[in-house]
Coordinates of C-alpha atoms in Angstrom, one line a residue:
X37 CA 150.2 141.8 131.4
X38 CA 146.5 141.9 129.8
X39 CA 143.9 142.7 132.5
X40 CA 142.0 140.2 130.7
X41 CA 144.2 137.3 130.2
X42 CA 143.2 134.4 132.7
X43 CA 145.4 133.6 135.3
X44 CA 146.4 130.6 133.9
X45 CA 148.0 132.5 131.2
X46 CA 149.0 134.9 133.7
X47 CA 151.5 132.2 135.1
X48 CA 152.5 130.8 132.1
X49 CA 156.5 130.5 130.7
X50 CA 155.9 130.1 126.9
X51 CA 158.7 128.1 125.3
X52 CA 161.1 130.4 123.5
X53 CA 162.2 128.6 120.1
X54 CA 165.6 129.1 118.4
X55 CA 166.7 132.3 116.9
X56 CA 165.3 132.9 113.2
X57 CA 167.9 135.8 112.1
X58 CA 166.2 138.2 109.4
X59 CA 170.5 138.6 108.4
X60 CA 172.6 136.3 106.6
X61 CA 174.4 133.9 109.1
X62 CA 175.7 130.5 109.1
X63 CA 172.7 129.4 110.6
X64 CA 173.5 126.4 113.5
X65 CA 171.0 126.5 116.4
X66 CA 167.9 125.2 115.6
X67 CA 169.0 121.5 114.4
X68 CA 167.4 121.6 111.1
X69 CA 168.4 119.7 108.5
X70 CA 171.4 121.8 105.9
X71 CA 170.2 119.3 103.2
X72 CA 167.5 120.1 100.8
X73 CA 163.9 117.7 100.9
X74 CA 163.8 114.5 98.1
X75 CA 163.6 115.5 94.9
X76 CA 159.6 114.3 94.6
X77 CA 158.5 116.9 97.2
X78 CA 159.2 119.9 94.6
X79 CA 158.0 117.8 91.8
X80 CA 154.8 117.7 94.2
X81 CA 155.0 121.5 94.8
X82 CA 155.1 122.3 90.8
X83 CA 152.3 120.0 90.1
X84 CA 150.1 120.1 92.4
X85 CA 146.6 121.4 91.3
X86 CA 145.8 124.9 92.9
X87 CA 142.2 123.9 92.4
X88 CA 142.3 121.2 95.3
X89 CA 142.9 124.1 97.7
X90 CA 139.4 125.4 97.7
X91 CA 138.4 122.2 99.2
X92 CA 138.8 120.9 102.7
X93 CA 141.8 117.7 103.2
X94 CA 140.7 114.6 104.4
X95 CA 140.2 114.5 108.0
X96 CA 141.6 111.1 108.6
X97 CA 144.8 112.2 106.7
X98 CA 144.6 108.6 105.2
X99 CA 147.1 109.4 102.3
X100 CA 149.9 110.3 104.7
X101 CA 149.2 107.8 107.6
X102 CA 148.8 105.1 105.3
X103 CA 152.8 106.1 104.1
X104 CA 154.0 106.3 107.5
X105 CA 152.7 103.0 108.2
X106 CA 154.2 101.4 105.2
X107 CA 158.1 103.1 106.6
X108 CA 157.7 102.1 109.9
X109 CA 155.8 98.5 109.0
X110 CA 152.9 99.1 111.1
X111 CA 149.2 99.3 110.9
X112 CA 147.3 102.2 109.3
X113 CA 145.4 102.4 112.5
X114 CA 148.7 102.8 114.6
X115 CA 149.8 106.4 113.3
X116 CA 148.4 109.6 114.3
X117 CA 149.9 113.0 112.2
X118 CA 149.3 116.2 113.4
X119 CA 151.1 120.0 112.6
X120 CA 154.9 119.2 113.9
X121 CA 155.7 117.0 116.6
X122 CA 154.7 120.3 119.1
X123 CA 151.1 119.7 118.2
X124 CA 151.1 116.3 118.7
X125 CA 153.3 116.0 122.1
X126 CA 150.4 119.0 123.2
X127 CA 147.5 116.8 122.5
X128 CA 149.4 113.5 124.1
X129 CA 149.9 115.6 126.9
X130 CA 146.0 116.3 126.9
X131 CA 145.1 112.5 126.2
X132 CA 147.0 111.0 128.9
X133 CA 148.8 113.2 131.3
X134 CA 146.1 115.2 132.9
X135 CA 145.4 113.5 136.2
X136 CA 146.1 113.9 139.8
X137 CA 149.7 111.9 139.3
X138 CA 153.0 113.7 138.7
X139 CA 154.3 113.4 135.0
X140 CA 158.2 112.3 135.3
X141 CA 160.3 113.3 132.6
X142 CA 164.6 114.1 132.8
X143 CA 165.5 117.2 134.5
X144 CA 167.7 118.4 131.2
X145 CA 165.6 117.2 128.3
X146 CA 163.1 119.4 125.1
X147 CA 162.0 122.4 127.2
X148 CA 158.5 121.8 125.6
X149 CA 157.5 119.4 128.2
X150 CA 157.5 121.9 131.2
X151 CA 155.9 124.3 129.5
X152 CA 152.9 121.9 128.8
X153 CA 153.2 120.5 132.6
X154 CA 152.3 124.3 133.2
X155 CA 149.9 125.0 130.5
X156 CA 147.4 121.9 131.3
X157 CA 148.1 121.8 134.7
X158 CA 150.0 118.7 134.7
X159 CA 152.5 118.0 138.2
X160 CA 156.4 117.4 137.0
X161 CA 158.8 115.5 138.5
X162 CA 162.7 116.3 137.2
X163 CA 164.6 113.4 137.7
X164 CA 168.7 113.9 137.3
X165 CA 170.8 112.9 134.4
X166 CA 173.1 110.1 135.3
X167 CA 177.0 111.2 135.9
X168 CA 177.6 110.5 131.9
X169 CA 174.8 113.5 130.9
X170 CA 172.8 110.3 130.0
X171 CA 168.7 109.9 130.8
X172 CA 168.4 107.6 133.6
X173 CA 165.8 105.2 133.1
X174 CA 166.1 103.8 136.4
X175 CA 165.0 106.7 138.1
X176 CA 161.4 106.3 136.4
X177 CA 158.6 105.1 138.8
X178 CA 155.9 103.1 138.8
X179 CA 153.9 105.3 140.6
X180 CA 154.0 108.1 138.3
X181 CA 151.1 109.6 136.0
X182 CA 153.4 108.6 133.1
X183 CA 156.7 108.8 131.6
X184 CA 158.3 111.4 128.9
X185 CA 161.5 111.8 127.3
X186 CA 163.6 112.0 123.8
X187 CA 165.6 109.1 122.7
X188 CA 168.1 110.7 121.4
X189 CA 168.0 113.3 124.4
X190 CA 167.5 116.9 123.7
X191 CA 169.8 118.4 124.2
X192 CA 172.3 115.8 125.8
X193 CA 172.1 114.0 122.4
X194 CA 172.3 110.6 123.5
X195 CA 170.1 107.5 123.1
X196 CA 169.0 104.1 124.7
X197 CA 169.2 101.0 122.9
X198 CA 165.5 99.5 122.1
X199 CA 165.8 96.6 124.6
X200 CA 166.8 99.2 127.2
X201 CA 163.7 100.9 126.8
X202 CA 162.0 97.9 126.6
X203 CA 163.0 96.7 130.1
X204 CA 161.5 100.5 131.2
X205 CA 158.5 99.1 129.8
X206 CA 158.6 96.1 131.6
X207 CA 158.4 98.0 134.9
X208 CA 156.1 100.9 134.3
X209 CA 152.8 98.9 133.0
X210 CA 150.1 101.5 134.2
X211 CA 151.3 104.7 132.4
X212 CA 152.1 106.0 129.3
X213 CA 155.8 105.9 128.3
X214 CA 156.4 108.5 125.5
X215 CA 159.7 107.8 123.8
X216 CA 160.1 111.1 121.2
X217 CA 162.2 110.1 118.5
X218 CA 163.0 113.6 116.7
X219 CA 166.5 112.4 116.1
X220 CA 166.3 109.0 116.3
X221 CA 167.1 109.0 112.0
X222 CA 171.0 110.1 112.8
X223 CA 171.7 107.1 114.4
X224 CA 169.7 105.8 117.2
X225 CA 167.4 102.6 117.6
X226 CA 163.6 103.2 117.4
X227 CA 161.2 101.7 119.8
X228 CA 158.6 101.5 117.1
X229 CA 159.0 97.6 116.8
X230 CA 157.9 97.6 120.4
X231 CA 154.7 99.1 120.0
X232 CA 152.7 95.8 119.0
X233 CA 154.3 94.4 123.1
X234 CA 153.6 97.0 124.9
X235 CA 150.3 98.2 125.1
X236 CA 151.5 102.3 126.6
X237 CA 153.9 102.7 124.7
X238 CA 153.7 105.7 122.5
X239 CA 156.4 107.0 120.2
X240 CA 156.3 110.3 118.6
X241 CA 158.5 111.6 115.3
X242 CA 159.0 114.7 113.2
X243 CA 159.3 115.5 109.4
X244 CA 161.8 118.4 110.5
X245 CA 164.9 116.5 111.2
X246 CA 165.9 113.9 108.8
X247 CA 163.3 114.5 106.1
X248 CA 164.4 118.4 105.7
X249 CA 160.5 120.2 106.2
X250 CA 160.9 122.1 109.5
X251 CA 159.5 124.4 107.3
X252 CA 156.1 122.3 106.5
X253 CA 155.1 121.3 110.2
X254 CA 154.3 117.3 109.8
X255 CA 154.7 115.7 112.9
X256 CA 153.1 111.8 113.7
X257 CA 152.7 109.2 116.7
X258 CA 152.7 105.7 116.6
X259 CA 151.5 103.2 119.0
X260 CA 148.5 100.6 120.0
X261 CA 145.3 101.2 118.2
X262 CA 144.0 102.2 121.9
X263 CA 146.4 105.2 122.5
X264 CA 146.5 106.6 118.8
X265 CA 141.9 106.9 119.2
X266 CA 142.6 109.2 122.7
X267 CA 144.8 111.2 120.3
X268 CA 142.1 111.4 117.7
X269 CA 139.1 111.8 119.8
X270 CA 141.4 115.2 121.2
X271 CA 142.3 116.5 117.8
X272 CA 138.3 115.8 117.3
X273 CA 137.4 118.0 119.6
X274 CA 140.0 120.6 118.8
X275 CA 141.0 120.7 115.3
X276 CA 139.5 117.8 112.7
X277 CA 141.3 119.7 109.9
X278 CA 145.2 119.2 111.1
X279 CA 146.9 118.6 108.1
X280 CA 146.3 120.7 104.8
X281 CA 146.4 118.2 101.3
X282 CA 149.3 119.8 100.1
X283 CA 151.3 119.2 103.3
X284 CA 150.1 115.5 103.2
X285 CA 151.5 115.6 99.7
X286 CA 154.3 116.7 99.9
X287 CA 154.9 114.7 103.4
X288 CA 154.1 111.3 101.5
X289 CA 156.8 112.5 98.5
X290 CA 159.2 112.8 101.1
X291 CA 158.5 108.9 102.6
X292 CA 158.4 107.7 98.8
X293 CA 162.6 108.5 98.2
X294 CA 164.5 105.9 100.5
X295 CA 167.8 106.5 98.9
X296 CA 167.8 111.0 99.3
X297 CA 166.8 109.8 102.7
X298 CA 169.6 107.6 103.6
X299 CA 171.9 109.7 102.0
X300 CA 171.1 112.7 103.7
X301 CA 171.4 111.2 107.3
X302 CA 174.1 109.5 106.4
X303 CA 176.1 112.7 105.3
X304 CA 174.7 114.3 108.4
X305 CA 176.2 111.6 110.7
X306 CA 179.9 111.4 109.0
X307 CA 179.9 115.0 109.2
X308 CA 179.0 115.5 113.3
X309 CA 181.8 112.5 114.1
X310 CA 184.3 114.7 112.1
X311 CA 183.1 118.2 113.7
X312 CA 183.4 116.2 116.7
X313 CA 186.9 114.9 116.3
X314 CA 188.0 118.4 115.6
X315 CA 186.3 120.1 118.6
X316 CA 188.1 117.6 121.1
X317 CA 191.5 118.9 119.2
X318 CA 190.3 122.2 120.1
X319 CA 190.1 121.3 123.9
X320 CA 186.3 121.0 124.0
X321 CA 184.6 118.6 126.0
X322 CA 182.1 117.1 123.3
X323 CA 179.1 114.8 124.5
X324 CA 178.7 111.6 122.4
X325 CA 175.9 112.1 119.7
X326 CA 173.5 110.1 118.3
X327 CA 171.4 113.3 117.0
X328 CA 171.7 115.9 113.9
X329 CA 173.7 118.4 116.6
X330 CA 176.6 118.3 119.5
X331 CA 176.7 119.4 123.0
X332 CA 180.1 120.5 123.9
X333 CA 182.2 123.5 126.5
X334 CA 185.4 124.3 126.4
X335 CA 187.2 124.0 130.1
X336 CA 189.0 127.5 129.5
X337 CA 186.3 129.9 127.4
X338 CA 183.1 131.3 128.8
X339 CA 180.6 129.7 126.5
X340 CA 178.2 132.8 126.6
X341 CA 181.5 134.3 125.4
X342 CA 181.8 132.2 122.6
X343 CA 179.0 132.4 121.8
X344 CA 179.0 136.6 121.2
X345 CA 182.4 135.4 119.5
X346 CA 180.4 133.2 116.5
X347 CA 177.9 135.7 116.0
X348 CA 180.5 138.3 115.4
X349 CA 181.7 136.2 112.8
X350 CA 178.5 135.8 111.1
X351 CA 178.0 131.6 113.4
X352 CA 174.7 131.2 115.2
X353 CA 174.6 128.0 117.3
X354 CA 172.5 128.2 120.7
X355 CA 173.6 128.9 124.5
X356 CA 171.3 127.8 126.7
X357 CA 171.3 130.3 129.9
X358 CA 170.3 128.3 132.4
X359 CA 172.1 127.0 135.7
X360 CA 173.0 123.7 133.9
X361 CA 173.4 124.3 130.7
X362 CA 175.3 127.2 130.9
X363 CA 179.1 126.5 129.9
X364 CA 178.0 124.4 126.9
X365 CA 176.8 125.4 123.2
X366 CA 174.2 122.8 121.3
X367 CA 176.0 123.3 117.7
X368 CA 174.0 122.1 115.1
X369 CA 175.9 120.2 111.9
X370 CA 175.3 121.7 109.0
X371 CA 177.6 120.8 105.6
X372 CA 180.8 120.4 105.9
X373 CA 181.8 123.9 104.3
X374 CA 179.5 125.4 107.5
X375 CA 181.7 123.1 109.8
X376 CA 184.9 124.7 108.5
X377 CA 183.8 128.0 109.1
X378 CA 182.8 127.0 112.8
X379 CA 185.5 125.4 113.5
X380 CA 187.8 128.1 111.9
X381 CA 186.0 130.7 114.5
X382 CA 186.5 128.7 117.3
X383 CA 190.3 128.4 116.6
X384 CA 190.6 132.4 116.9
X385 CA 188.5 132.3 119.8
X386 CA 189.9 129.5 121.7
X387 CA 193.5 131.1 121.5

């Protein structure tokens, strides 16, 4: 440690992200998308005019907002983009969650959110899966300094039904509720529609996931007029430049192609129930998905084990070493060639 680092950065945990290997592997542990962007975004890449560069973007990011409102049939003024979901979860967590009340959020969940609790300061309260890995709404209070979770869990993979979520709402009306929807595309239910009833509800997305530019950093938030300005009057006083042109480009091309999109997810989806179905054969225990990934252990193989076992054989998926996540492995699906090659591993290794 620095001599000159504060100590709040003294006491800090940063969040450790998903191996990037430098070697060629068969690459399953960071739940990125193995299908290339819509077609438009490289026509946008070829064409667009070097020139613009010298220039700053638009500060309102208008272009892109006004796309995103015209997916998620919304109002312009209800969507707030910023550099990947991180960014804009980081300045939600500075627009609403730094007060004297604790911020409740699922004990197993993204391990962002504690590491935020800790960088601003912010009290946490864990609250316990329910006996099916599954987030329990009913444990969130109305007492709290606000509510936080993905839906689809991260990484339990499953998600709440809308109206479920809704009836969440109903009881905690003097907090935010931020639902992030990362991997709501492979076959959740979005509380978007609820944003126009409930006036702290916040819901947060990703371009990483279903639209295939983990690569670009385009994250968003939608929600009531009132929550999306304490967003902007943050990035105002941090950043007023978020979101370079051509990423607002190429992030509109992506919105513009319906049909790639649809595909994709739906590819993605068919291919996790199959990887699934053949895991359970194998003798794993596989948690239902509604996300681009599986959580699944085997009753009879160390997963840390198996996990040295894939890498061996050229298979990174990630092993979570910590006291509760320990015997399983997230696997993220990739195409179904990369799915035959895992699951071809894991029948040497599960001999």
């Amino acid at each position: 440690m620095s001599q000159f680092w504060s100590p709040a950065v003294r006491e800090l945990t940063p969040y450790v992200p998903g191996e990037q290997p430098r070697e060629k592997l068969i690459k399953l542990n960071t739940n990125e998308n193995p299908y290339p962007p819509a077609p438009g975004v490289e026509a946008v890449l070829r064409e667009y005019p070097v020139d613009h560069l010298r220039l700053y973007p638009d500060p309102q990011s208008l272009a892109l907002r006004h796309a995103l409102a015209r997916e998620h049939g919304v109002e312009t003024e209800q969507v707030f983009v910023g550099n990947g979901s991180d960014e804009v979860l980081a300045l939600a967590f500075q627009a609403f969650f730094c007060h004297d009340r604790p911020l409740e959020m699922p004990e197993i969940t993204y391990s962002f959110y504690p590491v935020y609790c800790k960088l601003y300061g912010v009290e946490r309260r864990a609250l316990p899966l329910d006996q099916h890995w599954r987030v329990d709404l009913d444990a969130f209070t109305p007492g709290s300094g606000g509510a936080i979770f993905a839906n689809p869990n991260a990484p339990t993979a499953h998600g709440h039904p809308r109206e479920a979520i809704a009836a969440l709402l109903d009881r905690l009306t003097n907090q935010v509720v931020l639902v992030d929807e990362a991997y709501v595309d492979f076959g959740g239910e979005s509380t978007v529609p609820l944003v126009d009833r409930y006036p702290n509800l916040l819901v947060t997305g990703t371009f990483s996931k279903s639209r295939s530019l983990a690569g670009l950093r385009l994250g968003y938030a939608i929600g009531p007029r009132e929550l999306i300005e304490g967003l902007e009057r943050v990035k105002d006083s941090f950043n007023s430049y978020p979101i370079d042109s051509l990423a607002s480009a190429l992030g509109t091309a992506s919105l513009e192609d319906r049909e790639h999109f649809d595909a994709c997810r739906e590819r993605v989806i068919t291919t996790r129930e199959r990887t699934a179905r053949r895991l359970t054969e194998l003798g794993f225990e596989v948690l239902p998905s509604q996300a681009n990934f599986v959580l699944a252990r085997h009753p009879q193989h160390d997963a840390a084990q198996l996990f040295v076992g894939l890498r061996e054989r050229g298979i990174l998926v990630r092993h979570f070493n910590t006291e509760a996540l320990r015997d399983f492995l997230r696997i993220t699906i990739g195409t179904d060639d990369e799915m035959d090659s895992l699951i071809e591993a894991f029948e040497l290794l599960c001999r």
